Amino acid sequence: TSSNSDMAMGTGTFTFEMFFKLDQATSTYQHLMGTRTSNSNNSGAGWSIGLSNGLNIVLFSTSFHCQPSYTFEPLYWYHIACVREGTGTDQTKFYINGTLEDSGTCASDLTNDELGIGNLAGSGTGAPSGSEPVDGHISNVRITKGQIVYTSNFTPATSALTSTSQGASASNVKLIC
């Protein structure tokens, strides 16, 4: 996306979620979604959900890493959801297929406001200054700002996400695609 304040999460609560399927294993980092604009954009203003070269997933922002010890296999669909509760502890949780797999504290002020899906975020007018494309498919991306959609283990949706499914409030859903 181009610059949009709805993509800057600040220090508040959020829920990021999507389904994805890899076509094949690669030996490169693959950016699923986030506001990091380059491979070296580690200032803390951006966030990234991506796969390492070992097909492990990570939610990353500066000194914060939420990295479940879960290895993804190509050709299977997975649902991932990341939430920041912002209840004073900035507890951040990472769910894979509805199961809590890791948690930590993310107090970063996430002010980057350009979103990249399937690769790093661009500069609003072109390609990102680093390349981490996904070799696969991404579906049902939903970004909910100011609301925690999941607070415990859950059953992922079996139909397309909507602005009100799973208890989301339409006014908090900033992107659904």
Short mmCIF file of C-alpha atoms in Angstrom, two decimals, residues 9-125:
data_model
loop_
_atom_site.label_atom_id
_atom_site.label_comp_id
_atom_site.label_asym_id
_atom_site.label_seq_id
_atom_site.Cartn_x
_atom_site.Cartn_y
_atom_site.Cartn_z
CA MET A 9 -0.11 0.56 14.75
CA GLY A 10 1.64 2.89 17.19
CA THR A 11 1.76 1.36 20.67
CA GLY A 12 -1.83 0.09 20.62
CA THR A 13 -3.52 -3.24 20.23
CA PHE A 14 -3.76 -5.07 16.92
CA THR A 15 -4.48 -8.36 15.20
CA PHE A 16 -2.65 -9.36 12.01
CA GLU A 17 -3.80 -12.54 10.29
CA MET A 18 -3.67 -14.42 7.01
CA PHE A 19 -3.64 -17.79 5.33
CA PHE A 20 -0.59 -18.78 3.28
CA LYS A 21 0.77 -21.74 1.35
CA LEU A 22 4.33 -22.13 0.08
CA ASP A 23 4.93 -23.59 -3.37
CA GLN A 24 8.36 -24.90 -2.43
CA ALA A 25 11.04 -24.67 0.20
CA THR A 26 13.60 -21.95 -0.50
CA SER A 27 16.83 -20.96 1.18
CA THR A 28 15.88 -17.29 1.38
CA TYR A 29 13.89 -15.14 3.78
CA GLN A 30 10.29 -14.70 2.62
CA HIS A 31 8.30 -11.64 3.76
CA LEU A 32 4.63 -12.50 4.22
CA MET A 33 3.37 -9.15 5.45
CA GLY A 34 4.57 -6.04 7.26
CA THR A 35 5.75 -2.46 7.19
CA ARG A 36 9.52 -3.00 7.02
CA THR A 37 10.80 -1.26 3.89
CA SER A 38 14.19 -2.93 3.51
CA ASN A 39 16.27 -5.83 4.74
CA SER A 40 18.10 -3.44 7.07
CA ASN A 41 15.03 -1.47 8.29
CA ASN A 42 15.51 -2.40 11.94
CA SER A 43 14.64 0.93 13.55
CA GLY A 44 11.62 -0.42 15.40
CA ALA A 45 9.12 1.67 13.47
CA GLY A 46 8.28 -1.26 11.19
CA TRP A 47 7.19 -4.83 11.72
CA SER A 48 7.48 -7.96 9.64
CA ILE A 49 5.97 -11.42 9.58
CA GLY A 50 8.21 -13.65 7.52
CA LEU A 51 9.74 -17.04 7.05
CA SER A 52 13.41 -17.71 7.68
CA ASN A 53 15.55 -19.79 5.36
CA GLY A 54 14.70 -22.75 7.62
CA LEU A 55 10.95 -22.20 7.07
CA ASN A 56 10.41 -20.99 10.62
CA ILE A 57 8.16 -17.99 11.06
CA VAL A 58 9.00 -14.81 12.95
CA LEU A 59 7.19 -11.63 13.95
CA PHE A 60 9.96 -9.06 14.06
CA SER A 61 10.40 -5.45 15.14
CA THR A 62 13.79 -4.14 16.32
CA SER A 63 14.60 -5.83 19.62
CA PHE A 64 11.39 -7.87 19.57
CA HIS A 65 11.17 -11.32 18.06
CA CYS A 66 8.29 -13.71 18.47
CA GLN A 67 9.54 -16.88 16.82
CA PRO A 68 7.66 -20.14 17.36
CA SER A 69 9.65 -23.33 16.88
CA TYR A 70 7.29 -24.43 14.13
CA THR A 71 8.49 -25.50 10.70
CA PHE A 72 6.17 -24.98 7.74
CA GLU A 73 5.94 -27.43 4.87
CA PRO A 74 5.29 -26.46 1.27
CA LEU A 75 1.93 -27.23 -0.36
CA TYR A 76 -0.15 -26.91 2.84
CA TRP A 77 -2.34 -23.97 3.84
CA TYR A 78 -1.68 -22.42 7.26
CA HIS A 79 -3.51 -19.74 9.22
CA ILE A 80 -1.37 -17.37 11.29
CA ALA A 81 -2.49 -14.64 13.65
CA CYS A 82 -0.44 -12.18 15.70
CA VAL A 83 -2.03 -10.06 18.42
CA ARG A 84 -0.68 -7.38 20.72
CA GLU A 85 -2.82 -7.00 23.82
CA GLY A 86 -1.44 -3.67 24.98
CA THR A 87 -2.69 -4.33 28.50
CA GLY A 88 0.26 -2.52 30.05
CA THR A 89 2.57 -5.46 29.41
CA ASP A 90 2.42 -5.24 25.60
CA GLN A 91 1.94 -9.01 25.57
CA THR A 92 2.18 -10.19 21.96
CA LYS A 93 1.01 -13.64 20.91
CA PHE A 94 1.58 -15.73 17.80
CA TYR A 95 -1.04 -18.32 16.82
CA ILE A 96 -0.54 -20.95 14.12
CA ASN A 97 -3.67 -22.77 12.96
CA GLY A 98 -5.46 -21.43 16.03
CA THR A 99 -2.94 -22.66 18.61
CA LEU A 100 -0.80 -20.30 20.67
CA GLU A 101 2.79 -21.13 19.66
CA ASP A 102 4.82 -18.24 21.15
CA SER A 103 4.47 -14.97 23.04
CA GLY A 104 6.59 -12.08 24.20
CA THR A 105 6.63 -8.38 24.96
CA CYS A 106 6.59 -5.87 22.09
CA ALA A 107 6.58 -2.27 23.26
CA SER A 108 7.76 -0.85 19.91
CA ASP A 109 6.02 2.25 18.57
CA LEU A 110 5.11 0.92 15.12
CA THR A 111 4.90 4.11 13.05
CA ASN A 112 5.76 2.85 9.54
CA ASP A 113 2.62 3.31 7.45
CA GLU A 114 3.23 1.43 4.19
CA LEU A 115 2.25 -2.23 4.04
CA GLY A 116 3.85 -4.92 1.92
CA ILE A 117 2.11 -8.24 1.33
CA GLY A 118 4.22 -10.95 -0.27
CA ASN A 119 7.34 -8.75 -0.23
CA LEU A 120 8.78 -5.82 1.71
CA ALA A 121 6.82 -2.55 1.74
CA GLY A 122 7.71 -0.10 -1.02
CA SER A 123 8.22 3.62 -0.85
CA GLY A 124 4.68 4.32 -1.98
CA THR A 125 5.79 4.64 -5.58
#
